[in-house]
Each structure stands twice: as C-alpha cells, then as structure tokens.
Coordinates of C-alpha atoms in Angstrom, one line a residue:
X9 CA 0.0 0.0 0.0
X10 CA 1.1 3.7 -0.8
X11 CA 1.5 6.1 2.0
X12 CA -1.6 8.5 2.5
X13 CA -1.5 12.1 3.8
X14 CA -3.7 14.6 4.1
X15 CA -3.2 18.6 3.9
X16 CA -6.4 20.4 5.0
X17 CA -5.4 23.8 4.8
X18 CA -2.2 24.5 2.4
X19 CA -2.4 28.0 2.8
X20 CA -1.9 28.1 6.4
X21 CA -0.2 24.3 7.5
X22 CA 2.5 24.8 4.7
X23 CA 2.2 21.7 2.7
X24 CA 0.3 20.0 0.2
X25 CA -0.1 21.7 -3.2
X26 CA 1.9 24.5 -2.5
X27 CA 5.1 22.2 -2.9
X28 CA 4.1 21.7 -6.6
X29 CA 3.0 18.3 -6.4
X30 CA 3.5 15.7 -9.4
X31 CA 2.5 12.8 -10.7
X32 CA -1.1 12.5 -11.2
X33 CA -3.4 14.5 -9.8
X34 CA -7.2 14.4 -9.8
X35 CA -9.9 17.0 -9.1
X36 CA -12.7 15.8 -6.7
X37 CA -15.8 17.5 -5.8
X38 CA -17.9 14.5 -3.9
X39 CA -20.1 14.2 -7.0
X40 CA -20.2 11.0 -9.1
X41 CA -18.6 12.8 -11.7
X42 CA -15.8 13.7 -9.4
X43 CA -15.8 9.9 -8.0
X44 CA -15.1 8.6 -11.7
X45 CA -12.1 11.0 -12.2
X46 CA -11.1 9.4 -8.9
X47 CA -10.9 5.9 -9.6
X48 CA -9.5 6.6 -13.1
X49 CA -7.3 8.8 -11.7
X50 CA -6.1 6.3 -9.1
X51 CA -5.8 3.3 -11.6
X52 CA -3.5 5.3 -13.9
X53 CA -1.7 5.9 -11.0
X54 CA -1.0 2.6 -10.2
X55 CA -0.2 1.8 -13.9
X56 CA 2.4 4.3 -14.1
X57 CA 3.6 3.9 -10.8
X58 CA 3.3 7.7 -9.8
X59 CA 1.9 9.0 -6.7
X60 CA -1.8 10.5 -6.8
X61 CA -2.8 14.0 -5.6
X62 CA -6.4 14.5 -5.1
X63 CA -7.7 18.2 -4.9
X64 CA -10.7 20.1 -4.0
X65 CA -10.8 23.8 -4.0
X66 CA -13.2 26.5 -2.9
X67 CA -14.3 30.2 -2.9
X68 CA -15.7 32.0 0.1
X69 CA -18.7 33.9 -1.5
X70 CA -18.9 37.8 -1.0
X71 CA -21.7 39.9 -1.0
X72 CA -22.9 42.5 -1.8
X73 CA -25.2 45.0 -0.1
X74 CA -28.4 46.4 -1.4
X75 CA -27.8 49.9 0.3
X76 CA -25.1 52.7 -1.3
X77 CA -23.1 52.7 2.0
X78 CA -23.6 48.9 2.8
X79 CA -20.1 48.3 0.9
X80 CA -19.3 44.0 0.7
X81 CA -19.6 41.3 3.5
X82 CA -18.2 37.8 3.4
X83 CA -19.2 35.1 5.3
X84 CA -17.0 32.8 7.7
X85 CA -15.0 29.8 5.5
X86 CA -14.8 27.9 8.5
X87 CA -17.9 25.9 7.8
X88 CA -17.1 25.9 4.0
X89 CA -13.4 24.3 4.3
X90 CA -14.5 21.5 6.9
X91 CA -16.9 20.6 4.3
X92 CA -14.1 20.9 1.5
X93 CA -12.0 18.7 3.9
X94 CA -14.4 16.2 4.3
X95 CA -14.6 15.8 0.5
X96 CA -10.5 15.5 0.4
X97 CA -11.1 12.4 3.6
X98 CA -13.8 10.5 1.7
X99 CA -11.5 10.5 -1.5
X100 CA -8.6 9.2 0.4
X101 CA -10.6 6.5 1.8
X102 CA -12.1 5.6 -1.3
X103 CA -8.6 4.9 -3.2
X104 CA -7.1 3.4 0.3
X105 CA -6.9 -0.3 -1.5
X106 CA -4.8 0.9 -4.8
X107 CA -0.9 0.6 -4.3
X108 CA -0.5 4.2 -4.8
X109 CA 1.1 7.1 -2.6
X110 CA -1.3 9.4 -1.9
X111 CA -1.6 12.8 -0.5
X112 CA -4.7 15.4 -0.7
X113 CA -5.0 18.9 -0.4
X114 CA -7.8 21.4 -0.1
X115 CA -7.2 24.6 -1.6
X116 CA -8.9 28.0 -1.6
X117 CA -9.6 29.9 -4.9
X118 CA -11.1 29.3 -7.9
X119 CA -10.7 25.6 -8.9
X120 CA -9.8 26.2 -12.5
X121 CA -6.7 28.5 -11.6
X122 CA -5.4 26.1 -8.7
X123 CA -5.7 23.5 -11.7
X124 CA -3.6 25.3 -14.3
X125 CA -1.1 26.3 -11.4
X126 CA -0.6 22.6 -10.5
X127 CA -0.6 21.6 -14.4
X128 CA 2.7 23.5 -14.7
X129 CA 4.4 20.4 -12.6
X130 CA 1.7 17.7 -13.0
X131 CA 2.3 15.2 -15.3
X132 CA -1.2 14.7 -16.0
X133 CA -4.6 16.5 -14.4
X134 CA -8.1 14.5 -14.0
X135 CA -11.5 15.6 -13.8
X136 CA -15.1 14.7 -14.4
X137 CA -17.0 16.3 -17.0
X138 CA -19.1 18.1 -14.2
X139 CA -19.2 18.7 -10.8
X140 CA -22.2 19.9 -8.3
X141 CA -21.9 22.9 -7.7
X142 CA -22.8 23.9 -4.3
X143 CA -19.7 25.0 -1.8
X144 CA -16.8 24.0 -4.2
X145 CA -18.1 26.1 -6.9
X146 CA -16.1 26.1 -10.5
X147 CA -14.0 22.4 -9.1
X148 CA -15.6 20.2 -12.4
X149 CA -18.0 21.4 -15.4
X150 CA -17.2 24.4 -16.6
X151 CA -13.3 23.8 -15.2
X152 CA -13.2 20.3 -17.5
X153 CA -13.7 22.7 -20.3
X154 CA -11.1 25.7 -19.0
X155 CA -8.7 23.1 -18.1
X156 CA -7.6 21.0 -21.6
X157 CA -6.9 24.5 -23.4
X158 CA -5.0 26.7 -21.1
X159 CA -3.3 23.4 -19.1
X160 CA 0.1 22.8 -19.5
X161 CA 0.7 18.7 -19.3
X162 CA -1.9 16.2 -20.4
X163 CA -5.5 16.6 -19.2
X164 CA -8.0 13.6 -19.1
X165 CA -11.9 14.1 -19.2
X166 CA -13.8 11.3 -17.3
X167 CA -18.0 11.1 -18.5
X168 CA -20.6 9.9 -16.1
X169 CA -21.8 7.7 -18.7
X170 CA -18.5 5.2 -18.2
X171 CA -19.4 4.8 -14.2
X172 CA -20.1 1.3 -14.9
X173 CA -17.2 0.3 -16.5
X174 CA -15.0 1.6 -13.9
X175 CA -17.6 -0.2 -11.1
X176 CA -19.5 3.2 -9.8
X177 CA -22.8 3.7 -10.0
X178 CA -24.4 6.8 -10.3
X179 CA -28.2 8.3 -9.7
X180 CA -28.3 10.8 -12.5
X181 CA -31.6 9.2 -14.4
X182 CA -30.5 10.7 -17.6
X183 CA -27.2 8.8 -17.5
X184 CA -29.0 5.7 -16.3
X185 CA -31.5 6.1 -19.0
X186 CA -28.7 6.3 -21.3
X187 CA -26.7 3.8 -20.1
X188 CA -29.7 1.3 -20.5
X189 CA -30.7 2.1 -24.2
X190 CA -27.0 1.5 -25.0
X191 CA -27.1 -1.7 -23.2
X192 CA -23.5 -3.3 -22.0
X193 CA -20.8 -3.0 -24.5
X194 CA -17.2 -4.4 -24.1
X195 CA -14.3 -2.3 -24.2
X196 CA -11.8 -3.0 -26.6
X197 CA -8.2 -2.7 -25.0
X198 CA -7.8 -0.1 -27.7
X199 CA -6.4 3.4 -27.5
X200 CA -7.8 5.6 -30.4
X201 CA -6.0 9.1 -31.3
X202 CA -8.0 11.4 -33.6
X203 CA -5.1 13.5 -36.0
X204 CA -5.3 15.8 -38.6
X205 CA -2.4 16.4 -40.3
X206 CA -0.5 19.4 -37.7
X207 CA 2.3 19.1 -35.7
X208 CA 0.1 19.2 -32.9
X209 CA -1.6 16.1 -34.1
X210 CA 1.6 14.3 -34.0
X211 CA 2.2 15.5 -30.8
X212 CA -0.7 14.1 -29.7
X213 CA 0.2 10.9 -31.7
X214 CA 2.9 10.3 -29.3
X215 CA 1.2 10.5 -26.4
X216 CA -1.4 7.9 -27.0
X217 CA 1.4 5.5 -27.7
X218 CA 3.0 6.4 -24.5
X219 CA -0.4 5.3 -23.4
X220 CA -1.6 2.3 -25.4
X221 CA 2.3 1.3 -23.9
X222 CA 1.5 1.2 -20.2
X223 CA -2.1 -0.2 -21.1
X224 CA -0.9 -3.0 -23.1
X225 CA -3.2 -2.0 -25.5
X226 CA -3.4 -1.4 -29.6
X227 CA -3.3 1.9 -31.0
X228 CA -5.7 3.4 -33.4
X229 CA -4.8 6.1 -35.7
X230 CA -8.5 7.7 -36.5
X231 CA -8.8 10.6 -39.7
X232 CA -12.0 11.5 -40.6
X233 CA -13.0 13.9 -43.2
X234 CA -16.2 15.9 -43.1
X235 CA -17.9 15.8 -46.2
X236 CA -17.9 19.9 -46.1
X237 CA -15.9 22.5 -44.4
X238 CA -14.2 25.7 -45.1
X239 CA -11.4 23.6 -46.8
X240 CA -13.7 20.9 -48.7
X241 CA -16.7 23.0 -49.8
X242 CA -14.9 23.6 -53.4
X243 CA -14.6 20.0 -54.2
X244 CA -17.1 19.8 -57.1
X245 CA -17.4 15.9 -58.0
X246 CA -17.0 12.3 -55.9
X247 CA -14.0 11.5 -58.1
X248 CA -12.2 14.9 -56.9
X249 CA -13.0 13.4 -53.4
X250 CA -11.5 10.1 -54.2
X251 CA -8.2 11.3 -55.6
X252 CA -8.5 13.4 -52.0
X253 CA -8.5 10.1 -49.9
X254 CA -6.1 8.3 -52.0
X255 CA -3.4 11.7 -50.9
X256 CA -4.6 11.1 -47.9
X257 CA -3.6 7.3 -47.4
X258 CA -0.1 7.9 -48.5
X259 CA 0.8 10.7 -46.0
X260 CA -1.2 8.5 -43.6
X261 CA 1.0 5.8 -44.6
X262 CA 4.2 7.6 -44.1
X263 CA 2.8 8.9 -40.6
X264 CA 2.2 5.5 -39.7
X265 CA 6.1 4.1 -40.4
X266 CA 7.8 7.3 -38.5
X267 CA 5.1 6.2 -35.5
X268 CA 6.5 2.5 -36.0
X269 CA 10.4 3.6 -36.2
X270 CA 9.7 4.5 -32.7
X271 CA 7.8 1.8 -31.3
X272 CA 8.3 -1.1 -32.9
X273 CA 7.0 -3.2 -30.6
X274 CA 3.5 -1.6 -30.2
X275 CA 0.1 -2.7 -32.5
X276 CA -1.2 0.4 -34.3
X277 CA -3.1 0.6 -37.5
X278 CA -5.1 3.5 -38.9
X279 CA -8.5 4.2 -40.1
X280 CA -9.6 6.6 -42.8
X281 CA -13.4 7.3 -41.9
X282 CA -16.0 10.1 -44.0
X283 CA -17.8 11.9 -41.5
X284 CA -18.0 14.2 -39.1
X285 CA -14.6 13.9 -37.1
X286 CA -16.5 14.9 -33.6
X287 CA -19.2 12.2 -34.2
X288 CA -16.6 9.4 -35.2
X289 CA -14.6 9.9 -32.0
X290 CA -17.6 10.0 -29.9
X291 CA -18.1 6.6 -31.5
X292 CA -15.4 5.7 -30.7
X293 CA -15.4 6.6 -27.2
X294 CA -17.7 4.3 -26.3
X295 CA -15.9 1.2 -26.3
X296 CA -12.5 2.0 -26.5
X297 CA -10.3 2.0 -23.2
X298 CA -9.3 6.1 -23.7
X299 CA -9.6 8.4 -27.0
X300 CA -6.6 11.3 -27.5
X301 CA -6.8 15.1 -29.2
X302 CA -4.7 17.7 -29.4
X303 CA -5.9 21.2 -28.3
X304 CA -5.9 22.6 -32.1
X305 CA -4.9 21.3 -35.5
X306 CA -4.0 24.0 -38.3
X307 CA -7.6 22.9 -40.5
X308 CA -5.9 21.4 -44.0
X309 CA -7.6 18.5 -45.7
X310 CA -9.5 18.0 -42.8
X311 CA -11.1 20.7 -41.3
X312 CA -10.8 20.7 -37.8
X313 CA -10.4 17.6 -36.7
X314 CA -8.0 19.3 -33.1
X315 CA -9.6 22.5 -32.0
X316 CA -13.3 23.4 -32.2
X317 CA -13.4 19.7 -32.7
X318 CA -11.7 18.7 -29.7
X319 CA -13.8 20.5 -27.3
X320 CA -16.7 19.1 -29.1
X321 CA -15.6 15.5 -28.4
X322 CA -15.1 16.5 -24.6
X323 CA -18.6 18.0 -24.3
X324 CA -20.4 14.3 -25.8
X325 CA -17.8 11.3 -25.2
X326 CA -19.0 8.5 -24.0
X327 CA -15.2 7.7 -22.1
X328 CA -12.2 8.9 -20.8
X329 CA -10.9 11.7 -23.4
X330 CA -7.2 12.8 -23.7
X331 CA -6.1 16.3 -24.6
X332 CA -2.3 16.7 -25.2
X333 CA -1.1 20.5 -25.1
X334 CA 1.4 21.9 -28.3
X335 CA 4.8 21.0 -26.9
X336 CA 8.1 20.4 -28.4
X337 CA 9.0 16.7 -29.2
X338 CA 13.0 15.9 -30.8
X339 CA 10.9 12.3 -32.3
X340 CA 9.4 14.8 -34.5
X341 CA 12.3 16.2 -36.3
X342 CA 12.9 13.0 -37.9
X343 CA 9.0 12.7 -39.3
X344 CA 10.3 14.2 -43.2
X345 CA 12.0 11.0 -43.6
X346 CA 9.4 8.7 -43.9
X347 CA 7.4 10.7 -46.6
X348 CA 5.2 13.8 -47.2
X349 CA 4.3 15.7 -44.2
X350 CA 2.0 18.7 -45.8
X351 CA -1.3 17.5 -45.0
X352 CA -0.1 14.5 -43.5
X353 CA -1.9 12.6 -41.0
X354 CA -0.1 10.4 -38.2

C-alpha cells in the first residue's frame, strides 16, 4: 500500500499543493462525476507507478449589499473548508486499496486557476465532466472545459456515462437512462488518437502511444474527413473526393512508419473514416479504453479535426478523453523522412 497524507489547509499548515506536487493529480468535488475521475485517476496511478494528488478547492462567496453605504460582506469559510476537507477524507478512503502514494490537499480559490497552477508540474490532471456545484463552486463542469486548453501537461476528461465500467454507480436518471438504451458494451483494450495532419496532431500521436504502452493495448490512428468545411466546400465531383482520400492514405501511410520507427513493438493501424470527425470519435469513445486530441490542428484536408473539434468530443464522449497540449518533441524532427508531411496525417 502507498503512503496516504492529508493537507487540509495548504495555505496556512505549509504543505500540500503548494510544494508543486507531481505525478497524477485528480480533481474531486464529492459528485459521481468527481468519484469517476477518482478511480480513473487512481488506476493510472498505479499503472504508471506515480503517486496521486487529489484536490478540491473553494471560494468563500462575497456579497454585496443592497444599500449605497452597505459596501461588501463575506461570510466565515470555516464551515465551508470543513466541508471541502471532508470531500478530500472521503477521496482518500475511497482509493485506500490501490498501491499508490497518496496525498490530498484542499485549496482556496477558484478551482480552475489552482488546476492550471498545479498543471505547470503535474504530469497529467483529472477531472469529471461536471461537478455539483454547491460549496466547491467552479471544481468540475465548466473547469473540464477551462482546463484541456490553457493546461500545460496532459488533461483527461472522465464522463458519467463510463461509471459502470470503472464499477460506480451513479443516480443521474439521464445517464441511467442512457446507459440502458445503449445496453452493455465491451471495451476494446484499444487506445484511439483522432489527427489531422498538424504538428500538434503528431504530438498528440505520441502520447497515445506512450499510453496504449502502459495499457498494453493497440493503437488506433482515427482521420475522418467531413464531407464539407471551409477547406472541402470547393470539391465539385466524388471522383475529386477520391483522388483526395487516396493523398490522404499515403501521408497516412508515411505517418504510420515514423510512429512504427519508434515503437516497434507496439500494435497500431489506422482508419480513414467520411464523416464528421467529432461524431466518429464520440463513437469511438464508447468502447474504447481512452480516446486522444490535441488542443488545435491547423484545418488542412481535414477541417478541424483538433480545436473546435476537440472541445466538441469533450462536451459528448462517451469515455475517458485525452487532450495533449502543443509542446516540443525531438521524435518529431525526424518525421520528413518517412514521406510527405504537408497534410499528413499520423
């Protein structure tokens, strides 16, 4: 078992996140949405063998008066941050049986900016894709949407709608509705990464090898090409569109033997899908262990597969999502060997 520690009150006992923790580290809120990030949170942990942070954050409300000379009042956080705390206890307990250290802080602000701080040292930041509101404010929801484009390292998205594959349950009757209609469907030890031809998608690339790696799972390289956008709308016949997929295999092609030259040993293949790149990897999302974007893409032949369409895969997957920040990567500088790059897409 990992060691477990608890700091309640950074800000005045001198500890937790205000040493810059690393590792993994995992936003909780006491929702089921928050509990998902958890667990996930906790087993990736364990994979990697890195210790766990949890963190829950809060704001003291202020308000204002209705009279000219009633100025602002704030109310006492004492009652607040022993709730906060008890959040940070519960998580602790609840991730007691993984073979993980642990430690937990409870932090006062707003929970997106005590995210991004920790991001700059975090080598990969959890959440659910919305939190309950109530005394810890901002901690998931709109945060799981702040967090993947401002964050510096890695940020993983975990939907209610996966609560039974990693053995929660939830009371959300939408999600139980939808869980039902969808009925049970095995997930493939698959890690799917959605590209577009940038840098950025390559960058992203890498990562979800890194990841398919410490899974033990098969990567899958996913383009899809919208049958019209800004770049596509001028294609006047099928055959033009045909001569476009055929270019697109062979950069594809090339993008897939720089990926192999640097891990050989891994399983990865690549689909070329038509359609709407948000609603393939939604798709895909729902039986596949972990899907992986990159915060942008530059458009090209495919639109915008990274961006716009990144944020729209966050907002409707039906798993974990991935989002890999623009960063600099010296496996790239080989990637003009292996063939084309303009518009390539691995």
């Amino acid at each position: 078992m990992g060691s477990r520690e608890l700091h309640p009150d950074p800000a005045r006992g001198g500890g937790g996140a205000s040493s810059a923790p690393h590792g993994i580290v995992v936003g909780v809120d006491g929702s089921d949405h928050g509990q998902c990030a958890l667990v996930w949170a906790a087993r990736e942990a364990q994979r990697r063998r890195r210790p766990l942070h949890i963190v829950t954050a809060y704001s003291v409300p202020i308000f204002a008066a209705s009279g000219l000379d009633g100025g602002y009042a704030t109310v006492d956080d004492s009652v607040i941050r022993e709730g906060a705390e008890a959040i940070a206890r519960q998580a602790l307990e609840k991730v007691s049986a993984y073979d993980v250290d642990v430690s937990s802080a409870v932090e006062n602000g707003d929970a997106a900016g005590v995210l991004l701080d920790i991001s700059r040292t975090a080598e990969l930041l959890v959440v659910g894709t919305r939190g309950r509101g109530g005394f810890v404010g901002r901690l998931l929801g709109s945060v799981s949407s702040a967090l993947p484009a401002h964050a510096e390292c890695p940020t993983v998205t975990v939907p209610l709608f996966c609560s039974d594959r990693l053995g929660e349950s939830t009371e959300d009757r939408r999600v139980k509705a939808e869980q039902a209609k969808s009925g049970h469907q095995p997930v493939e030890n698959v890690v799917v990464v959605g590209v577009d031809g940038s840098e950025q998608a390559r960058v992203a690339v890498l990562e979800a090898a890194d990841q398919a790696e410490r899974l033990g799972a098969s990567l899958r390289v996913v383009c899809a090409v919208p049958q019209y956008s800004g770049s596509l709308a001028w294609v006047p016949a099928p055959m033009d569109r045909k001569a476009l997929f055929d270019d697109i295999r062979v950069t594809l092609d090339a993008g897939m033997d720089w990926l192999r030259s640097h891990y050989p040993r891994l399983q990865a293949d690549y689909e070329l899908k038509d359609g709407s790149p948000v609603d393939v990897l939604v798709e895909e999302s729902r039986h596949v262990e972990l899907v992986v974007v990159g915060t942008r893409g530059r458009g090209g032949f495919t639109g915008m597969l990274l961006g716009s369409t990144s944020d729209g895969v966050l907002h409707h997957a039906k798993g974990p999502v991935m989002v890999v920040p623009d960063r600099e990567d010296s496996r790239l500088a080989d990637r003009g060997r292996f063939g084309p790059i303009l518009g390539d897409a691995a």
